[in-house]
């Protein structure tokens, strides 16, 4: 039968709803809040298949601000089949009576985290007051709100714009749990157009628990007083968080070339911008590409819908010059949406901003129209992707008509737009929400090239808060060319009628594409 244990003490009440798959004994687990274990080892009782759950009440006296509860599954067991598998589930949770996003399935020994916020007034840390450093010089003002989790010292970081470091190494002060943030003002004189900011976390540290973990957070940013979209990021390991801003001022004329030839010691990339053309066809995708050169120029490839166009390209124009290569990609693309991938091949790093090879997509047009979301900075080897839409009339394929499917039950409606590239059969996939599969294996029908899509309605009763959707492509196939390639596409999604941002994805290999939706009411 369901169990109702209570652990800890205090006026605040975190309630976890727990179930299990039992096999050769019950699932055992512990609960920690902010790295501190509450109570001892707990044993699950209620079976998930029964539709019941244990009600685990965790008491404490947590201060105002964000906190993290960690449920650690201790004794996973597997006998070779679904019927002989011990698992643990966090079905949902509440904090002081309010539902919080918490659903997770633990199918191996390990942890699931549940975040909650206490509404008590936040007490600032007197020993680490917010700092207000200013770096750089110029009339433009990029302002970052930065906080940290301190452990054995404070988080350190640098700020770069378009690959050039501004100022020296900065040290975070404000503690995130206090609800405060440092105000970091980065001054510059940036030309009109898109620019890329990199915040590089330098000194990650981890002592084995949430309370002994040094992290860095970019809470938000503004540029010349306007909020910058997409600036929020948490850095839990050493590395970079990137976001972009746009300077709307008039474009300055480019500097005329020198009247004398450059010396023979000129670094790669300081020659005139290049204008390569790859592919063939009546449609014209034009990329503006630049680089930071170091021990040679940046190399890359361009693919559309997973098919590489042309060979390996070499960047020429330097990003710092304000110029760019004009790369014309020709093709005959059918009506509908298409995905472009620029793959940076040969990243190099010599230890400083001046010895760092990077690649930039500064913008793009398709058949003369500017493409939103194309700008990207690639500071490590890998891909940047964006989409364009061809306006030719869409020609449906009667052999692959759009399908309409409904899985699950409940009052909430997550609607996915799905399409495929078919080859030796159609793409198959599953849909999961918060780790729980909804329905069985689904088969795509509509072809991506037709501009049509299947409409897959996923029903459920999801609690208020954020939820994670995973679309798992099961049966990738590749016959050696773009026309013999089975792929799956998530073309978009809505939740209860509202568009879900960031849902679109192309799956060109077997694996998972994930995105999140917010239920504001539950």
Short mmCIF file of C-alpha atoms in Angstrom, two decimals:
data_model
loop_
_atom_site.label_atom_id
_atom_site.label_comp_id
_atom_site.label_asym_id
_atom_site.label_seq_id
_atom_site.Cartn_x
_atom_site.Cartn_y
_atom_site.Cartn_z
CA UNK A 1 0.00 0.00 0.00
CA UNK A 2 1.08 3.65 -0.39
CA UNK A 3 3.34 4.96 2.40
CA UNK A 4 3.25 8.44 3.94
CA UNK A 5 6.62 9.09 5.61
CA UNK A 6 7.56 12.48 7.09
CA UNK A 7 11.21 13.51 7.44
CA UNK A 8 12.94 16.61 8.75
CA UNK A 9 11.46 19.40 10.83
CA UNK A 10 10.38 22.99 10.28
CA UNK A 11 7.50 25.13 9.03
CA UNK A 12 8.13 24.65 5.30
CA UNK A 13 6.67 21.59 3.59
CA UNK A 14 8.01 19.98 0.41
CA UNK A 15 5.76 17.07 -0.58
CA UNK A 16 7.05 14.47 -3.06
CA UNK A 17 4.77 11.91 -4.70
CA UNK A 18 6.85 8.76 -5.25
CA UNK A 19 6.16 5.40 -6.89
CA UNK A 20 8.22 2.42 -8.04
CA UNK A 21 8.58 -0.67 -10.17
CA UNK A 22 9.47 -3.34 -7.61
CA UNK A 23 11.72 -6.33 -8.41
CA UNK A 24 13.48 -8.51 -5.84
CA UNK A 25 12.68 -5.87 -3.24
CA UNK A 26 11.60 -2.25 -3.15
CA UNK A 27 13.37 0.80 -4.53
CA UNK A 28 15.38 2.74 -1.94
CA UNK A 29 16.33 6.40 -2.07
CA UNK A 30 17.41 9.49 -0.15
CA UNK A 31 16.26 13.12 -0.26
CA UNK A 32 18.60 16.11 -0.01
CA UNK A 33 17.85 19.83 -0.12
CA UNK A 34 20.68 22.13 -1.22
CA UNK A 35 23.10 19.23 -0.71
CA UNK A 36 22.02 18.38 2.86
CA UNK A 37 20.37 14.98 3.34
CA UNK A 38 17.01 15.07 5.13
CA UNK A 39 16.21 11.92 7.10
CA UNK A 40 17.68 8.53 6.31
CA UNK A 41 17.23 5.98 3.53
CA UNK A 42 13.62 5.64 2.40
CA UNK A 43 11.91 2.65 0.78
CA UNK A 44 9.23 3.12 -1.87
CA UNK A 45 6.00 1.22 -1.41
CA UNK A 46 3.32 2.17 -3.95
CA UNK A 47 3.56 0.48 -7.36
CA UNK A 48 3.43 2.80 -10.33
CA UNK A 49 1.31 0.32 -12.29
CA UNK A 50 -1.40 0.64 -9.63
CA UNK A 51 -1.80 4.35 -10.30
CA UNK A 52 -1.00 5.08 -6.63
CA UNK A 53 1.96 6.84 -5.01
CA UNK A 54 3.67 7.38 -1.69
CA UNK A 55 3.29 10.85 -0.15
CA UNK A 56 6.67 11.89 1.25
CA UNK A 57 6.59 15.05 3.36
CA UNK A 58 9.95 16.80 3.72
CA UNK A 59 9.97 19.47 6.43
CA UNK A 60 12.47 22.31 6.73
CA UNK A 61 12.99 26.00 7.32
CA UNK A 62 14.32 27.23 3.99
CA UNK A 63 15.10 30.90 3.41
CA UNK A 64 13.76 33.01 0.60
CA UNK A 65 15.06 32.23 -2.88
CA UNK A 66 15.70 29.16 -5.03
CA UNK A 67 16.46 25.73 -3.60
CA UNK A 68 17.19 22.32 -5.11
CA UNK A 69 15.84 19.01 -3.80
CA UNK A 70 17.70 15.91 -4.97
CA UNK A 71 16.13 12.44 -4.97
CA UNK A 72 18.87 9.78 -5.26
CA UNK A 73 17.86 6.25 -6.35
CA UNK A 74 20.22 3.83 -4.57
CA UNK A 75 19.51 0.23 -5.58
CA UNK A 76 18.68 -0.22 -9.24
CA UNK A 77 18.14 -3.82 -10.37
CA UNK A 78 17.54 -5.38 -13.81
CA UNK A 79 16.61 -8.98 -14.59
CA UNK A 80 16.53 -8.71 -18.37
CA UNK A 81 12.98 -7.58 -19.08
CA UNK A 82 10.49 -4.82 -18.30
CA UNK A 83 8.81 -7.14 -15.77
CA UNK A 84 12.08 -7.69 -13.91
CA UNK A 85 13.26 -4.09 -13.57
CA UNK A 86 13.41 -2.00 -10.37
CA UNK A 87 12.80 1.70 -11.02
CA UNK A 88 11.89 4.82 -9.05
CA UNK A 89 9.57 7.66 -10.10
CA UNK A 90 9.01 11.19 -8.84
CA UNK A 91 5.45 11.66 -10.05
CA UNK A 92 4.97 15.27 -8.92
CA UNK A 93 5.58 17.62 -6.00
CA UNK A 94 4.25 20.62 -4.11
CA UNK A 95 5.98 23.26 -2.00
CA UNK A 96 3.92 24.87 0.75
CA UNK A 97 0.82 23.73 -1.12
CA UNK A 98 1.79 25.01 -4.59
CA UNK A 99 2.49 22.51 -7.41
CA UNK A 100 6.06 22.60 -8.76
CA UNK A 101 7.60 20.96 -11.85
CA UNK A 102 9.09 17.69 -10.63
CA UNK A 103 8.22 14.64 -12.77
CA UNK A 104 11.17 12.28 -13.37
CA UNK A 105 11.80 8.59 -13.96
CA UNK A 106 15.00 7.05 -12.55
CA UNK A 107 15.74 3.85 -14.48
CA UNK A 108 19.32 3.56 -13.22
CA UNK A 109 20.94 4.41 -9.90
CA UNK A 110 21.36 8.19 -9.82
CA UNK A 111 19.68 11.46 -8.99
CA UNK A 112 16.80 13.66 -10.13
CA UNK A 113 16.62 17.32 -9.12
CA UNK A 114 13.51 19.28 -8.19
CA UNK A 115 13.79 23.09 -7.99
CA UNK A 116 11.52 25.16 -5.79
CA UNK A 117 11.37 28.79 -4.71
CA UNK A 118 10.62 30.00 -1.19
CA UNK A 119 8.70 33.27 -1.14
CA UNK A 120 10.10 34.55 2.17
CA UNK A 121 12.05 37.81 1.87
CA UNK A 122 15.52 37.14 0.49
CA UNK A 123 18.31 37.94 2.94
CA UNK A 124 21.40 39.21 1.10
CA UNK A 125 24.79 37.79 2.03
CA UNK A 126 26.65 40.56 3.86
CA UNK A 127 30.00 38.98 3.14
CA UNK A 128 29.46 38.93 -0.64
CA UNK A 129 27.62 42.12 -1.64
CA UNK A 130 26.77 42.73 -5.30
CA UNK A 131 29.62 44.24 -7.32
CA UNK A 132 29.39 46.81 -10.14
CA UNK A 133 32.53 46.52 -12.31
CA UNK A 134 32.96 48.42 -15.59
CA UNK A 135 35.27 47.20 -18.36
CA UNK A 136 36.14 48.54 -21.80
CA UNK A 137 35.52 52.01 -23.19
CA UNK A 138 33.14 53.58 -25.68
CA UNK A 139 29.62 54.99 -26.04
CA UNK A 140 27.79 51.62 -26.25
CA UNK A 141 26.77 49.89 -23.00
CA UNK A 142 26.26 46.13 -22.63
CA UNK A 143 25.13 45.46 -19.05
CA UNK A 144 25.22 41.92 -17.64
CA UNK A 145 23.51 40.73 -14.44
CA UNK A 146 25.82 38.02 -13.04
CA UNK A 147 25.61 35.84 -9.91
CA UNK A 148 27.35 32.76 -8.54
CA UNK A 149 27.34 29.77 -6.24
CA UNK A 150 30.54 30.27 -4.23
CA UNK A 151 32.63 27.35 -2.95
CA UNK A 152 36.26 27.59 -1.81
CA UNK A 153 36.37 31.01 -3.42
CA UNK A 154 34.31 32.93 -5.94
CA UNK A 155 33.62 32.20 -9.61
CA UNK A 156 35.92 33.92 -12.12
CA UNK A 157 35.16 34.69 -15.74
CA UNK A 158 35.94 36.80 -18.78
CA UNK A 159 33.67 38.64 -21.22
CA UNK A 160 34.34 38.74 -24.96
CA UNK A 161 32.47 40.44 -27.79
CA UNK A 162 32.97 39.02 -31.29
CA UNK A 163 35.90 36.98 -29.97
CA UNK A 164 37.76 39.95 -28.45
CA UNK A 165 38.11 39.90 -24.66
CA UNK A 166 36.97 43.11 -22.93
CA UNK A 167 38.89 43.85 -19.74
CA UNK A 168 40.64 41.24 -17.65
CA UNK A 169 39.48 38.37 -15.46
CA UNK A 170 36.39 39.28 -13.41
CA UNK A 171 35.38 37.80 -10.06
CA UNK A 172 31.70 37.27 -9.23
CA UNK A 173 30.45 38.50 -5.88
CA UNK A 174 26.65 38.29 -5.49
CA UNK A 175 25.30 34.91 -4.37
CA UNK A 176 22.47 33.59 -6.52
CA UNK A 177 20.59 32.22 -3.52
CA UNK A 178 20.34 35.76 -2.15
CA UNK A 179 18.32 36.89 -5.15
CA UNK A 180 20.92 39.57 -5.96
CA UNK A 181 23.28 39.98 -8.93
CA UNK A 182 26.43 41.86 -9.89
CA UNK A 183 25.93 44.61 -12.49
CA UNK A 184 28.74 44.30 -15.05
CA UNK A 185 28.95 47.17 -17.53
CA UNK A 186 30.85 46.39 -20.74
CA UNK A 187 31.62 49.48 -22.81
CA UNK A 188 32.45 49.50 -26.52
CA UNK A 189 31.91 51.14 -29.86
CA UNK A 190 30.31 48.42 -31.94
CA UNK A 191 29.36 48.79 -35.59
CA UNK A 192 25.83 48.30 -36.87
CA UNK A 193 24.74 44.68 -37.12
CA UNK A 194 24.79 41.50 -35.06
CA UNK A 195 27.44 40.83 -32.39
CA UNK A 196 28.20 37.79 -30.24
CA UNK A 197 28.92 37.92 -26.49
CA UNK A 198 30.81 35.11 -24.75
CA UNK A 199 30.97 34.77 -20.96
CA UNK A 200 33.74 32.26 -20.20
CA UNK A 201 33.59 30.57 -16.75
CA UNK A 202 37.20 29.82 -15.76
CA UNK A 203 37.38 28.05 -12.40
CA UNK A 204 34.64 25.50 -11.87
CA UNK A 205 34.87 23.52 -8.61
CA UNK A 206 32.86 20.63 -7.18
CA UNK A 207 33.07 19.13 -3.69
CA UNK A 208 30.53 16.36 -4.15
CA UNK A 209 27.24 18.06 -3.29
CA UNK A 210 25.00 20.97 -4.27
CA UNK A 211 26.30 22.92 -1.26
CA UNK A 212 29.93 22.47 -2.37
CA UNK A 213 29.64 23.47 -6.02
CA UNK A 214 31.00 26.63 -7.65
CA UNK A 215 28.82 27.83 -10.52
CA UNK A 216 28.31 31.02 -12.55
CA UNK A 217 25.02 32.49 -13.81
CA UNK A 218 24.24 35.11 -16.42
CA UNK A 219 20.84 36.22 -15.17
CA UNK A 220 20.04 38.73 -17.94
CA UNK A 221 21.53 41.46 -20.13
CA UNK A 222 20.66 44.79 -21.72
CA UNK A 223 22.24 46.62 -24.64
CA UNK A 224 21.96 50.40 -24.65
CA UNK A 225 19.02 50.06 -22.28
CA UNK A 226 17.06 47.40 -24.21
CA UNK A 227 16.67 43.85 -22.89
CA UNK A 228 18.70 41.23 -24.79
CA UNK A 229 16.71 38.08 -25.58
CA UNK A 230 18.35 34.73 -24.84
CA UNK A 231 21.00 36.10 -22.48
CA UNK A 232 20.09 33.95 -19.45
CA UNK A 233 22.42 30.98 -18.85
CA UNK A 234 23.76 28.78 -16.05
CA UNK A 235 27.38 27.59 -16.31
CA UNK A 236 27.86 24.49 -14.16
CA UNK A 237 31.19 23.52 -15.74
CA UNK A 238 34.10 25.57 -17.01
CA UNK A 239 33.24 26.88 -20.49
CA UNK A 240 31.33 29.52 -22.41
CA UNK A 241 27.79 30.82 -22.59
CA UNK A 242 27.04 32.73 -25.81
CA UNK A 243 24.28 35.14 -26.80
CA UNK A 244 23.87 37.90 -29.36
CA UNK A 245 22.86 41.55 -29.51
CA UNK A 246 22.24 43.86 -32.47
CA UNK A 247 23.56 47.39 -32.88
CA UNK A 248 20.95 49.33 -34.84
CA UNK A 249 23.07 52.36 -35.74
CA UNK A 250 23.98 53.35 -39.28
CA UNK A 251 26.52 51.06 -40.87
CA UNK A 252 29.95 52.68 -41.02
CA UNK A 253 31.69 52.60 -44.40
CA UNK A 254 34.37 49.97 -44.59
CA UNK A 255 37.98 51.12 -44.47
CA UNK A 256 39.47 51.41 -47.96
CA UNK A 257 42.16 48.87 -48.72
CA UNK A 258 45.80 50.00 -48.38
CA UNK A 259 47.45 51.39 -51.50
CA UNK A 260 50.53 49.24 -50.98
CA UNK A 261 50.56 45.44 -51.00
CA UNK A 262 50.56 43.80 -47.56
CA UNK A 263 53.84 42.31 -46.37
CA UNK A 264 54.44 38.62 -46.99
CA UNK A 265 54.09 37.94 -43.26
CA UNK A 266 50.37 38.79 -43.33
CA UNK A 267 48.35 36.39 -41.18
CA UNK A 268 45.82 34.12 -42.93
CA UNK A 269 42.49 35.83 -43.40
CA UNK A 270 43.75 39.38 -43.94
CA UNK A 271 43.26 39.12 -47.72
CA UNK A 272 40.18 40.46 -49.49
CA UNK A 273 36.83 38.85 -48.58
CA UNK A 274 36.15 35.72 -50.63
CA UNK A 275 33.05 35.11 -52.79
CA UNK A 276 32.81 31.34 -53.35
CA UNK A 277 29.81 29.70 -55.06
CA UNK A 278 28.85 26.07 -54.43
CA UNK A 279 26.07 23.90 -55.79
CA UNK A 280 23.83 24.54 -58.79
CA UNK A 281 20.25 25.55 -59.35
CA UNK A 282 17.90 28.50 -59.53
CA UNK A 283 17.53 29.13 -55.78
CA UNK A 284 20.17 31.23 -54.05
CA UNK A 285 21.12 30.98 -50.36
CA UNK A 286 23.75 33.61 -49.53
CA UNK A 287 25.80 33.36 -46.30
CA UNK A 288 27.91 36.15 -44.80
CA UNK A 289 30.86 34.40 -43.13
CA UNK A 290 33.91 35.72 -41.24
CA UNK A 291 36.57 34.33 -38.94
CA UNK A 292 39.18 34.85 -36.27
CA UNK A 293 42.33 33.39 -37.88
CA UNK A 294 45.07 31.66 -35.85
CA UNK A 295 47.71 29.32 -37.31
CA UNK A 296 45.63 29.13 -40.46
CA UNK A 297 42.09 30.01 -41.46
CA UNK A 298 38.80 28.51 -40.33
CA UNK A 299 37.40 25.71 -42.48
CA UNK A 300 33.79 24.62 -42.73
CA UNK A 301 31.11 22.87 -44.77
CA UNK A 302 27.53 23.87 -45.64
CA UNK A 303 24.62 21.39 -45.69
CA UNK A 304 20.94 21.85 -46.53
CA UNK A 305 18.50 19.28 -45.14
CA UNK A 306 21.44 17.07 -44.18
CA UNK A 307 23.00 17.03 -47.68
CA UNK A 308 26.42 18.72 -47.98
CA UNK A 309 26.66 21.31 -50.78
CA UNK A 310 30.12 21.60 -52.30
CA UNK A 311 33.31 20.64 -50.51
CA UNK A 312 35.27 22.09 -47.59
CA UNK A 313 35.34 25.91 -47.62
CA UNK A 314 38.01 28.18 -46.13
CA UNK A 315 37.09 31.51 -44.53
CA UNK A 316 39.03 34.60 -45.55
CA UNK A 317 37.56 37.85 -44.16
CA UNK A 318 38.44 38.72 -40.55
CA UNK A 319 35.52 39.30 -38.23
CA UNK A 320 37.36 42.18 -36.54
CA UNK A 321 37.58 44.05 -39.87
CA UNK A 322 33.80 44.32 -40.14
CA UNK A 323 33.96 42.54 -43.52
CA UNK A 324 32.73 39.08 -44.50
CA UNK A 325 32.96 36.45 -47.21
CA UNK A 326 29.88 36.17 -49.43
CA UNK A 327 29.16 32.47 -49.86
CA UNK A 328 26.51 31.68 -52.49
CA UNK A 329 24.87 28.27 -52.14
CA UNK A 330 22.79 27.30 -55.18
CA UNK A 331 20.05 24.68 -55.30
CA UNK A 332 16.56 23.78 -56.44
CA UNK A 333 14.65 23.57 -53.19
CA UNK A 334 10.96 22.77 -53.15
CA UNK A 335 8.27 24.77 -51.40
CA UNK A 336 8.36 24.54 -47.62
CA UNK A 337 10.87 24.73 -44.77
CA UNK A 338 14.54 23.70 -45.07
CA UNK A 339 17.41 23.45 -42.58
CA UNK A 340 20.90 24.88 -43.16
CA UNK A 341 23.89 23.60 -41.13
CA UNK A 342 27.29 25.32 -41.14
CA UNK A 343 29.85 22.89 -39.67
CA UNK A 344 33.07 24.44 -38.27
CA UNK A 345 35.80 21.82 -38.76
CA UNK A 346 39.15 23.01 -37.36
CA UNK A 347 38.86 24.93 -34.12
CA UNK A 348 42.17 25.98 -32.53
CA UNK A 349 43.02 27.69 -29.24
CA UNK A 350 46.41 28.99 -28.14
CA UNK A 351 45.42 30.17 -24.68
CA UNK A 352 44.20 33.72 -25.31
CA UNK A 353 41.65 35.71 -27.31
CA UNK A 354 44.42 36.70 -29.74
CA UNK A 355 45.31 33.05 -30.40
CA UNK A 356 41.87 31.62 -31.01
CA UNK A 357 40.45 30.38 -34.34
CA UNK A 358 36.70 30.94 -34.61
CA UNK A 359 34.03 31.04 -37.33
CA UNK A 360 31.06 33.40 -37.60
CA UNK A 361 27.88 33.30 -39.63
CA UNK A 362 27.15 37.03 -39.72
CA UNK A 363 23.83 36.69 -41.56
CA UNK A 364 22.07 35.07 -44.51
CA UNK A 365 19.53 35.72 -47.24
CA UNK A 366 17.39 33.34 -49.31
CA UNK A 367 16.39 34.48 -52.78
CA UNK A 368 17.06 38.05 -51.64
CA UNK A 369 15.12 37.99 -48.37
CA UNK A 370 16.94 38.30 -45.03
CA UNK A 371 16.74 35.21 -42.78
CA UNK A 372 16.01 35.70 -39.09
CA UNK A 373 18.07 33.66 -36.63
CA UNK A 374 20.95 32.93 -39.00
CA UNK A 375 23.69 34.81 -37.09
CA UNK A 376 25.89 32.60 -34.91
CA UNK A 377 29.38 32.46 -33.47
CA UNK A 378 31.14 29.07 -33.51
CA UNK A 379 33.89 29.08 -30.89
CA UNK A 380 34.36 25.30 -30.90
CA UNK A 381 34.20 22.71 -33.66
CA UNK A 382 30.55 21.91 -34.39
CA UNK A 383 27.41 23.07 -36.16
CA UNK A 384 25.24 26.16 -36.25
CA UNK A 385 21.82 25.61 -37.83
CA UNK A 386 19.00 27.84 -39.04
CA UNK A 387 16.02 27.52 -41.38
CA UNK A 388 14.63 29.10 -44.52
CA UNK A 389 11.30 28.68 -46.29
CA UNK A 390 10.93 28.34 -50.05
CA UNK A 391 7.77 30.03 -51.33
CA UNK A 392 7.25 27.80 -54.37
CA UNK A 393 3.87 26.06 -54.42
CA UNK A 394 3.95 23.00 -52.23
CA UNK A 395 3.40 19.77 -54.17
CA UNK A 396 1.92 17.09 -51.90
CA UNK A 397 2.87 13.46 -52.46
CA UNK A 398 -0.27 11.30 -52.51
CA UNK A 399 1.75 8.28 -51.34
CA UNK A 400 2.60 10.07 -48.08
CA UNK A 401 -0.50 12.03 -47.03
CA UNK A 402 -0.36 13.99 -43.75
CA UNK A 403 -1.56 11.87 -40.84
CA UNK A 404 -3.54 12.94 -37.78
CA UNK A 405 -2.88 10.96 -34.61
CA UNK A 406 -3.85 11.28 -30.95
CA UNK A 407 -2.06 9.56 -28.06
CA UNK A 408 -2.60 9.73 -24.30
CA UNK A 409 -5.56 11.01 -22.32
CA UNK A 410 -6.27 14.21 -20.44
CA UNK A 411 -7.43 17.79 -20.76
CA UNK A 412 -4.07 19.32 -21.84
CA UNK A 413 -3.13 19.25 -25.55
CA UNK A 414 0.45 19.21 -26.82
CA UNK A 415 0.27 19.24 -30.63
CA UNK A 416 3.39 18.31 -32.65
CA UNK A 417 3.93 18.98 -36.36
CA UNK A 418 5.99 16.04 -37.68
CA UNK A 419 7.44 15.24 -41.11
CA UNK A 420 10.07 12.93 -42.58
CA UNK A 421 12.43 12.02 -45.37
CA UNK A 422 11.33 8.48 -46.27
CA UNK A 423 13.81 5.85 -47.51
CA UNK A 424 13.16 2.08 -47.50
CA UNK A 425 10.24 2.74 -45.22
CA UNK A 426 9.03 5.60 -43.04
CA UNK A 427 10.60 7.14 -39.95
CA UNK A 428 9.43 5.78 -36.61
CA UNK A 429 9.56 7.54 -33.26
CA UNK A 430 8.18 7.81 -29.74
CA UNK A 431 7.08 10.83 -27.70
CA UNK A 432 7.81 11.21 -23.98
CA UNK A 433 6.90 13.96 -21.52
CA UNK A 434 9.04 14.29 -18.37
CA UNK A 435 10.61 10.90 -19.06
CA UNK A 436 7.31 9.06 -19.46
CA UNK A 437 6.42 7.70 -22.92
CA UNK A 438 2.96 8.66 -24.14
CA UNK A 439 1.44 6.14 -26.54
CA UNK A 440 3.39 3.57 -28.50
CA UNK A 441 5.71 3.73 -31.49
CA UNK A 442 4.51 6.23 -34.10
CA UNK A 443 5.20 6.20 -37.84
CA UNK A 444 5.66 9.45 -39.76
CA UNK A 445 3.79 9.94 -43.03
CA UNK A 446 4.05 13.48 -44.47
CA UNK A 447 7.23 14.27 -46.42
CA UNK A 448 9.27 17.28 -45.27
CA UNK A 449 9.96 18.27 -48.88
CA UNK A 450 6.22 18.63 -49.53
CA UNK A 451 5.88 21.35 -46.93
CA UNK A 452 3.20 19.29 -45.18
CA UNK A 453 3.29 17.62 -41.77
CA UNK A 454 1.52 15.10 -39.59
CA UNK A 455 -0.51 16.55 -36.71
CA UNK A 456 0.21 14.51 -33.57
CA UNK A 457 -1.91 15.41 -30.54
CA UNK A 458 -0.44 14.31 -27.19
CA UNK A 459 -3.00 14.47 -24.39
CA UNK A 460 -2.22 14.67 -20.67
CA UNK A 461 -2.94 16.35 -17.36
CA UNK A 462 0.30 18.20 -16.60
CA UNK A 463 0.91 20.20 -13.44
CA UNK A 464 1.83 23.89 -13.46
CA UNK A 465 5.46 24.54 -14.34
CA UNK A 466 7.98 23.50 -16.98
CA UNK A 467 7.84 20.11 -18.69
CA UNK A 468 10.28 18.40 -21.06
CA UNK A 469 9.24 16.72 -24.31
CA UNK A 470 11.52 14.16 -25.95
CA UNK A 471 10.92 12.96 -29.53
CA UNK A 472 13.04 9.82 -30.02
CA UNK A 473 13.86 8.91 -33.65
CA UNK A 474 14.20 5.11 -33.73
CA UNK A 475 15.16 3.88 -37.21
CA UNK A 476 17.61 6.12 -39.06
CA UNK A 477 18.76 4.81 -42.45
CA UNK A 478 21.34 6.09 -44.96
CA UNK A 479 21.98 4.80 -48.48
CA UNK A 480 24.88 7.10 -49.35
CA UNK A 481 23.13 10.20 -50.72
CA UNK A 482 20.59 12.90 -49.80
CA UNK A 483 17.88 11.05 -51.73
CA UNK A 484 18.53 7.78 -49.89
CA UNK A 485 18.40 9.12 -46.34
CA UNK A 486 15.67 8.55 -43.75
CA UNK A 487 15.25 11.54 -41.39
CA UNK A 488 12.66 12.89 -38.96
CA UNK A 489 11.64 16.51 -38.37
CA UNK A 490 9.78 18.26 -35.58
CA UNK A 491 8.45 21.23 -37.55
CA UNK A 492 6.85 22.96 -34.56
CA UNK A 493 4.58 22.51 -31.57
CA UNK A 494 1.76 24.17 -29.63
CA UNK A 495 0.60 23.67 -26.04
CA UNK A 496 -3.05 24.36 -25.32
CA UNK A 497 -3.12 26.48 -28.46
CA UNK A 498 0.00 28.58 -27.76
CA UNK A 499 3.14 28.24 -29.90
CA UNK A 500 6.05 26.51 -28.12
CA UNK A 501 9.35 28.30 -28.77
CA UNK A 502 12.40 26.18 -29.65
CA UNK A 503 10.47 23.05 -30.62
CA UNK A 504 11.66 22.80 -34.25
CA UNK A 505 14.43 20.25 -34.84
CA UNK A 506 15.82 17.98 -37.53
CA UNK A 507 16.90 14.46 -36.50
CA UNK A 508 19.39 13.13 -39.05
CA UNK A 509 20.58 10.25 -36.87
CA UNK A 510 18.88 7.94 -34.40
CA UNK A 511 18.43 9.86 -31.15
CA UNK A 512 16.38 12.39 -29.22
CA UNK A 513 15.31 15.99 -29.85
CA UNK A 514 14.06 17.73 -26.69
CA UNK A 515 12.26 20.96 -25.92
CA UNK A 516 10.25 22.40 -23.04
CA UNK A 517 6.77 23.81 -22.58
CA UNK A 518 5.29 25.77 -19.68
CA UNK A 519 1.93 24.97 -18.13
CA UNK A 520 0.99 28.23 -16.39
CA UNK A 521 -2.02 26.86 -14.54
CA UNK A 522 -1.83 23.10 -14.12
#
